[in-house]
């Protein structure tokens, strides 16, 4: 047995984490339906790496998801305050970019506008710019207010509840969420994340080399794990499956990289 003292550490809960807990509280009103997709990204990865400098895999997934969502607007629809179903013909994608703050790292939700019609090189450049200079994000002002707003109990949850039903605020926050956790761990693996504001969420998990049958032959391919989550309150299984099928096709054909 070790003689070391069995100590514990107690410290204040970071105020900026209340922005996250508020979003999760609002997300409890959704009915998440998850789909796990194994997607062959061998061709896409080659094209990403052939570009100089190399393009972002996350940016490629965002572009592909946005194009699929534009073709299936029902999967990112939501209900407004009158109970009506609202769908957007354009696709703004919210993604998480980790930035440093005085209270530790902070998950900045950055909205990428018109991601369904933009090129991957453009999206890669935007993600890199916000990562190196968070003030370039449209959400930077919110991030600066977080330490002060967190002193007001329930403020974040109320704000999220308002944004969840407001088309005007959805114009600011986006209607599709794409977040990547695969880079934080090696190998394959899915991540099941709860819904927050968005009716459609895609979590990029792990990637690994796996055997696949290609034109009747077994080959080692790069396989990416994706978790697609929709709000079953507004989306049924069949439309979600059609979206998932299109998303798989767009990624495996590397459509966004061949324009």
mmCIF file of C-alpha atoms in Angstrom:
data_model
loop_
_atom_site.group_PDB
_atom_site.id
_atom_site.type_symbol
_atom_site.label_atom_id
_atom_site.label_comp_id
_atom_site.label_asym_id
_atom_site.label_seq_id
_atom_site.Cartn_x
_atom_site.Cartn_y
_atom_site.Cartn_z
ATOM 1 C CA UNK A 1 0.000 0.000 0.000
ATOM 2 C CA UNK A 2 1.213 3.495 -0.807
ATOM 3 C CA UNK A 3 1.909 5.891 2.084
ATOM 4 C CA UNK A 4 0.969 8.944 0.069
ATOM 5 C CA UNK A 5 -1.820 11.088 1.619
ATOM 6 C CA UNK A 6 -5.259 10.622 0.046
ATOM 7 C CA UNK A 7 -5.909 14.260 -0.700
ATOM 8 C CA UNK A 8 -8.618 15.963 -2.705
ATOM 9 C CA UNK A 9 -8.652 19.328 -4.426
ATOM 10 C CA UNK A 10 -11.619 21.696 -4.360
ATOM 11 C CA UNK A 11 -11.741 24.751 -6.592
ATOM 12 C CA UNK A 12 -14.442 27.073 -7.919
ATOM 13 C CA UNK A 13 -16.474 25.811 -10.862
ATOM 14 C CA UNK A 14 -15.254 27.806 -13.909
ATOM 15 C CA UNK A 15 -17.860 30.417 -14.762
ATOM 16 C CA UNK A 16 -17.323 29.994 -18.476
ATOM 17 C CA UNK A 17 -18.479 26.356 -18.159
ATOM 18 C CA UNK A 18 -21.969 27.675 -17.401
ATOM 19 C CA UNK A 19 -22.271 28.519 -21.072
ATOM 20 C CA UNK A 20 -21.938 24.806 -21.794
ATOM 21 C CA UNK A 21 -24.229 23.607 -19.019
ATOM 22 C CA UNK A 22 -26.877 26.099 -20.137
ATOM 23 C CA UNK A 23 -26.790 24.704 -23.665
ATOM 24 C CA UNK A 24 -27.062 21.135 -22.371
ATOM 25 C CA UNK A 25 -30.021 22.066 -20.174
ATOM 26 C CA UNK A 26 -31.911 23.466 -23.153
ATOM 27 C CA UNK A 27 -30.975 20.423 -25.231
ATOM 28 C CA UNK A 28 -32.844 18.149 -22.817
ATOM 29 C CA UNK A 29 -36.064 19.178 -24.560
ATOM 30 C CA UNK A 30 -34.950 17.462 -27.745
ATOM 31 C CA UNK A 31 -35.416 13.792 -28.595
ATOM 32 C CA UNK A 32 -32.047 12.772 -30.022
ATOM 33 C CA UNK A 33 -31.871 9.992 -32.603
ATOM 34 C CA UNK A 34 -28.323 8.826 -33.352
ATOM 35 C CA UNK A 35 -26.830 7.219 -36.423
ATOM 36 C CA UNK A 36 -23.306 5.789 -36.493
ATOM 37 C CA UNK A 37 -21.589 5.996 -39.871
ATOM 38 C CA UNK A 38 -18.286 4.444 -40.917
ATOM 39 C CA UNK A 39 -17.181 6.496 -43.919
ATOM 40 C CA UNK A 40 -14.319 5.739 -46.310
ATOM 41 C CA UNK A 41 -12.196 8.902 -46.547
ATOM 42 C CA UNK A 42 -9.211 7.415 -48.386
ATOM 43 C CA UNK A 43 -9.707 9.490 -51.531
ATOM 44 C CA UNK A 44 -10.654 12.615 -49.594
ATOM 45 C CA UNK A 45 -7.628 12.323 -47.313
ATOM 46 C CA UNK A 46 -5.323 12.012 -50.330
ATOM 47 C CA UNK A 47 -6.796 15.124 -51.946
ATOM 48 C CA UNK A 48 -6.621 17.056 -48.684
ATOM 49 C CA UNK A 49 -2.940 16.201 -48.250
ATOM 50 C CA UNK A 50 -2.071 16.917 -51.886
ATOM 51 C CA UNK A 51 -3.092 20.530 -51.459
ATOM 52 C CA UNK A 52 -0.354 22.959 -50.423
ATOM 53 C CA UNK A 53 -0.758 23.646 -47.581
ATOM 54 C CA UNK A 54 -2.810 20.613 -46.541
ATOM 55 C CA UNK A 55 -6.518 21.232 -46.071
ATOM 56 C CA UNK A 56 -8.488 20.581 -42.892
ATOM 57 C CA UNK A 57 -10.435 17.326 -42.570
ATOM 58 C CA UNK A 58 -12.906 19.121 -40.309
ATOM 59 C CA UNK A 59 -13.444 21.786 -42.969
ATOM 60 C CA UNK A 60 -14.079 19.055 -45.533
ATOM 61 C CA UNK A 61 -16.656 17.361 -43.290
ATOM 62 C CA UNK A 62 -18.331 20.739 -42.666
ATOM 63 C CA UNK A 63 -18.545 21.409 -46.411
ATOM 64 C CA UNK A 64 -19.931 17.924 -47.082
ATOM 65 C CA UNK A 65 -22.444 18.073 -44.225
ATOM 66 C CA UNK A 66 -23.630 21.509 -45.334
ATOM 67 C CA UNK A 67 -24.173 20.312 -48.902
ATOM 68 C CA UNK A 68 -26.148 17.312 -47.685
ATOM 69 C CA UNK A 69 -28.210 19.505 -45.337
ATOM 70 C CA UNK A 70 -28.981 21.925 -48.175
ATOM 71 C CA UNK A 71 -30.406 18.989 -50.159
ATOM 72 C CA UNK A 72 -32.436 17.824 -47.135
ATOM 73 C CA UNK A 73 -33.594 20.990 -45.337
ATOM 74 C CA UNK A 74 -36.049 19.082 -43.131
ATOM 75 C CA UNK A 75 -33.227 17.504 -41.117
ATOM 76 C CA UNK A 76 -32.185 20.854 -39.652
ATOM 77 C CA UNK A 77 -35.660 22.326 -39.259
ATOM 78 C CA UNK A 78 -36.950 23.494 -35.868
ATOM 79 C CA UNK A 79 -40.106 24.879 -34.260
ATOM 80 C CA UNK A 80 -40.594 28.577 -33.575
ATOM 81 C CA UNK A 81 -42.503 30.180 -30.705
ATOM 82 C CA UNK A 82 -45.822 29.553 -32.501
ATOM 83 C CA UNK A 83 -45.094 25.880 -32.908
ATOM 84 C CA UNK A 84 -44.556 26.270 -36.656
ATOM 85 C CA UNK A 85 -41.828 24.352 -38.459
ATOM 86 C CA UNK A 86 -39.027 26.583 -39.752
ATOM 87 C CA UNK A 87 -36.480 25.447 -42.333
ATOM 88 C CA UNK A 88 -33.587 27.370 -43.871
ATOM 89 C CA UNK A 89 -32.598 27.097 -47.519
ATOM 90 C CA UNK A 90 -29.053 28.199 -46.720
ATOM 91 C CA UNK A 91 -26.768 26.335 -44.332
ATOM 92 C CA UNK A 92 -24.718 28.033 -41.623
ATOM 93 C CA UNK A 93 -22.663 25.529 -39.627
ATOM 94 C CA UNK A 94 -21.701 26.044 -35.992
ATOM 95 C CA UNK A 95 -18.436 24.402 -35.016
ATOM 96 C CA UNK A 96 -16.420 24.414 -31.812
ATOM 97 C CA UNK A 97 -12.961 25.992 -31.729
ATOM 98 C CA UNK A 98 -11.039 25.690 -28.486
ATOM 99 C CA UNK A 99 -9.445 28.953 -27.421
ATOM 100 C CA UNK A 100 -7.450 29.973 -24.309
ATOM 101 C CA UNK A 101 -9.000 32.271 -21.694
ATOM 102 C CA UNK A 102 -8.053 33.439 -18.206
ATOM 103 C CA UNK A 103 -10.284 30.677 -16.798
ATOM 104 C CA UNK A 104 -8.802 27.940 -18.953
ATOM 105 C CA UNK A 105 -9.719 26.737 -22.410
ATOM 106 C CA UNK A 106 -13.107 27.799 -23.748
ATOM 107 C CA UNK A 107 -15.188 26.081 -26.484
ATOM 108 C CA UNK A 108 -15.945 28.994 -28.812
ATOM 109 C CA UNK A 109 -18.961 28.272 -31.031
ATOM 110 C CA UNK A 110 -18.099 29.784 -34.386
ATOM 111 C CA UNK A 111 -20.710 30.012 -37.166
ATOM 112 C CA UNK A 112 -19.453 29.356 -40.685
ATOM 113 C CA UNK A 113 -21.768 31.167 -43.090
ATOM 114 C CA UNK A 114 -23.027 29.620 -46.352
ATOM 115 C CA UNK A 115 -20.938 26.502 -45.828
ATOM 116 C CA UNK A 116 -22.992 24.651 -48.452
ATOM 117 C CA UNK A 117 -21.642 26.779 -51.330
ATOM 118 C CA UNK A 118 -18.091 27.535 -50.199
ATOM 119 C CA UNK A 119 -14.890 25.676 -51.044
ATOM 120 C CA UNK A 120 -12.939 23.605 -48.531
ATOM 121 C CA UNK A 121 -9.855 25.790 -48.934
ATOM 122 C CA UNK A 122 -11.913 28.814 -47.888
ATOM 123 C CA UNK A 123 -13.350 27.012 -44.858
ATOM 124 C CA UNK A 124 -9.891 25.773 -43.851
ATOM 125 C CA UNK A 125 -8.577 29.321 -43.975
ATOM 126 C CA UNK A 126 -11.452 30.591 -41.806
ATOM 127 C CA UNK A 127 -10.993 27.877 -39.164
ATOM 128 C CA UNK A 128 -7.265 28.609 -38.990
ATOM 129 C CA UNK A 129 -7.872 32.356 -38.709
ATOM 130 C CA UNK A 130 -10.308 31.991 -35.800
ATOM 131 C CA UNK A 131 -8.030 29.475 -34.063
ATOM 132 C CA UNK A 132 -5.077 31.868 -34.166
ATOM 133 C CA UNK A 133 -7.138 35.026 -33.704
ATOM 134 C CA UNK A 134 -10.413 34.342 -31.831
ATOM 135 C CA UNK A 135 -11.441 38.005 -32.120
ATOM 136 C CA UNK A 136 -12.030 37.337 -35.836
ATOM 137 C CA UNK A 137 -15.060 35.203 -34.968
ATOM 138 C CA UNK A 138 -18.535 36.722 -34.864
ATOM 139 C CA UNK A 139 -18.872 35.000 -31.482
ATOM 140 C CA UNK A 140 -15.847 36.757 -30.004
ATOM 141 C CA UNK A 141 -17.992 39.435 -28.371
ATOM 142 C CA UNK A 142 -20.041 36.779 -26.606
ATOM 143 C CA UNK A 143 -16.882 35.081 -25.366
ATOM 144 C CA UNK A 144 -15.678 38.349 -23.830
ATOM 145 C CA UNK A 145 -18.991 38.783 -22.001
ATOM 146 C CA UNK A 146 -19.072 35.236 -20.593
ATOM 147 C CA UNK A 147 -17.073 35.925 -17.384
ATOM 148 C CA UNK A 148 -19.468 38.741 -16.467
ATOM 149 C CA UNK A 149 -22.735 37.171 -17.660
ATOM 150 C CA UNK A 150 -21.947 33.962 -15.763
ATOM 151 C CA UNK A 151 -22.591 35.805 -12.480
ATOM 152 C CA UNK A 152 -26.319 35.958 -13.337
ATOM 153 C CA UNK A 153 -27.950 32.618 -12.449
ATOM 154 C CA UNK A 154 -29.872 31.023 -15.303
ATOM 155 C CA UNK A 155 -28.928 33.704 -17.841
ATOM 156 C CA UNK A 156 -27.237 31.323 -20.271
ATOM 157 C CA UNK A 157 -30.050 28.784 -20.122
ATOM 158 C CA UNK A 158 -32.601 31.528 -20.790
ATOM 159 C CA UNK A 159 -30.555 32.827 -23.705
ATOM 160 C CA UNK A 160 -30.282 29.371 -25.250
ATOM 161 C CA UNK A 161 -34.010 28.774 -24.787
ATOM 162 C CA UNK A 162 -34.681 32.011 -26.680
ATOM 163 C CA UNK A 163 -32.237 31.136 -29.460
ATOM 164 C CA UNK A 164 -33.710 27.649 -29.846
ATOM 165 C CA UNK A 165 -37.073 29.054 -31.002
ATOM 166 C CA UNK A 166 -36.065 32.318 -32.653
ATOM 167 C CA UNK A 167 -35.416 32.346 -36.434
ATOM 168 C CA UNK A 168 -33.621 35.677 -36.066
ATOM 169 C CA UNK A 169 -31.162 34.259 -33.532
ATOM 170 C CA UNK A 170 -30.761 31.084 -35.583
ATOM 171 C CA UNK A 171 -29.523 33.318 -38.370
ATOM 172 C CA UNK A 172 -26.678 34.202 -36.016
ATOM 173 C CA UNK A 173 -25.946 30.800 -34.473
ATOM 174 C CA UNK A 174 -26.558 28.469 -37.425
ATOM 175 C CA UNK A 175 -28.824 25.439 -37.799
ATOM 176 C CA UNK A 176 -26.271 22.622 -38.154
ATOM 177 C CA UNK A 177 -23.541 21.709 -35.672
ATOM 178 C CA UNK A 178 -20.301 19.933 -36.589
ATOM 179 C CA UNK A 179 -17.768 19.192 -33.896
ATOM 180 C CA UNK A 180 -14.593 17.112 -34.038
ATOM 181 C CA UNK A 181 -13.257 15.048 -31.148
ATOM 182 C CA UNK A 182 -11.214 12.535 -33.121
ATOM 183 C CA UNK A 183 -8.016 14.561 -32.939
ATOM 184 C CA UNK A 184 -7.992 14.193 -29.143
ATOM 185 C CA UNK A 185 -7.563 10.428 -29.231
ATOM 186 C CA UNK A 186 -5.865 7.957 -31.508
ATOM 187 C CA UNK A 187 -7.574 5.199 -33.459
ATOM 188 C CA UNK A 188 -11.217 4.633 -34.268
ATOM 189 C CA UNK A 189 -14.207 5.427 -32.111
ATOM 190 C CA UNK A 190 -17.565 7.186 -32.030
ATOM 191 C CA UNK A 191 -18.597 10.062 -29.784
ATOM 192 C CA UNK A 192 -22.247 10.342 -28.736
ATOM 193 C CA UNK A 193 -22.898 13.973 -27.809
ATOM 194 C CA UNK A 194 -26.233 15.428 -26.645
ATOM 195 C CA UNK A 195 -28.071 17.928 -28.803
ATOM 196 C CA UNK A 196 -28.041 21.551 -27.706
ATOM 197 C CA UNK A 197 -29.531 24.203 -30.009
ATOM 198 C CA UNK A 198 -29.319 22.491 -33.366
ATOM 199 C CA UNK A 199 -31.702 19.869 -34.743
ATOM 200 C CA UNK A 200 -28.811 18.312 -36.679
ATOM 201 C CA UNK A 201 -25.424 17.560 -35.185
ATOM 202 C CA UNK A 202 -22.456 15.673 -36.604
ATOM 203 C CA UNK A 203 -19.596 14.576 -34.373
ATOM 204 C CA UNK A 204 -16.352 13.632 -36.086
ATOM 205 C CA UNK A 205 -14.836 10.729 -34.185
ATOM 206 C CA UNK A 206 -11.734 8.636 -34.750
ATOM 207 C CA UNK A 207 -10.091 7.486 -37.951
ATOM 208 C CA UNK A 208 -8.150 4.288 -38.579
ATOM 209 C CA UNK A 209 -7.034 1.945 -41.346
ATOM 210 C CA UNK A 210 -9.498 -0.933 -41.825
ATOM 211 C CA UNK A 211 -10.109 -3.619 -44.453
ATOM 212 C CA UNK A 212 -12.873 -2.858 -46.958
ATOM 213 C CA UNK A 213 -14.102 -4.491 -50.153
ATOM 214 C CA UNK A 214 -13.379 -2.198 -53.115
ATOM 215 C CA UNK A 215 -14.385 -3.388 -56.595
ATOM 216 C CA UNK A 216 -14.439 -6.981 -55.384
ATOM 217 C CA UNK A 217 -11.021 -6.803 -53.720
ATOM 218 C CA UNK A 218 -10.079 -6.374 -50.066
ATOM 219 C CA UNK A 219 -8.094 -3.173 -49.520
ATOM 220 C CA UNK A 220 -6.883 -1.287 -46.473
ATOM 221 C CA UNK A 221 -8.779 2.003 -46.393
ATOM 222 C CA UNK A 222 -8.933 5.055 -44.120
ATOM 223 C CA UNK A 223 -12.272 4.908 -42.294
ATOM 224 C CA UNK A 224 -13.712 7.852 -40.370
ATOM 225 C CA UNK A 225 -16.330 7.391 -37.640
ATOM 226 C CA UNK A 226 -19.187 9.897 -37.692
ATOM 227 C CA UNK A 227 -22.128 10.241 -35.333
ATOM 228 C CA UNK A 228 -25.144 11.911 -36.926
ATOM 229 C CA UNK A 229 -27.771 13.091 -34.445
ATOM 230 C CA UNK A 230 -31.157 14.594 -35.305
ATOM 231 C CA UNK A 231 -34.032 15.816 -33.155
ATOM 232 C CA UNK A 232 -36.749 13.184 -33.494
ATOM 233 C CA UNK A 233 -39.305 15.830 -32.471
ATOM 234 C CA UNK A 234 -39.025 17.328 -35.950
ATOM 235 C CA UNK A 235 -37.271 14.675 -38.061
ATOM 236 C CA UNK A 236 -38.402 11.112 -38.779
ATOM 237 C CA UNK A 237 -36.140 8.161 -39.408
ATOM 238 C CA UNK A 238 -36.582 7.964 -43.194
ATOM 239 C CA UNK A 239 -35.527 11.587 -43.947
ATOM 240 C CA UNK A 240 -32.625 11.186 -41.515
ATOM 241 C CA UNK A 241 -31.541 7.987 -43.306
ATOM 242 C CA UNK A 242 -31.682 9.712 -46.698
ATOM 243 C CA UNK A 243 -29.562 12.531 -45.346
ATOM 244 C CA UNK A 244 -27.058 10.037 -43.931
ATOM 245 C CA UNK A 245 -26.861 8.238 -47.270
ATOM 246 C CA UNK A 246 -26.184 11.489 -49.130
ATOM 247 C CA UNK A 247 -23.618 12.557 -46.545
ATOM 248 C CA UNK A 248 -21.768 9.269 -46.950
ATOM 249 C CA UNK A 249 -21.782 9.611 -50.760
ATOM 250 C CA UNK A 250 -20.522 13.215 -50.668
ATOM 251 C CA UNK A 251 -17.670 12.318 -48.310
ATOM 252 C CA UNK A 252 -16.605 9.092 -50.005
ATOM 253 C CA UNK A 253 -16.722 10.720 -53.464
ATOM 254 C CA UNK A 254 -14.854 13.763 -52.065
ATOM 255 C CA UNK A 255 -17.381 15.900 -53.945
ATOM 256 C CA UNK A 256 -16.508 19.143 -52.149
ATOM 257 C CA UNK A 257 -12.872 18.730 -53.221
ATOM 258 C CA UNK A 258 -13.559 18.077 -56.890
ATOM 259 C CA UNK A 259 -15.502 21.224 -57.767
#
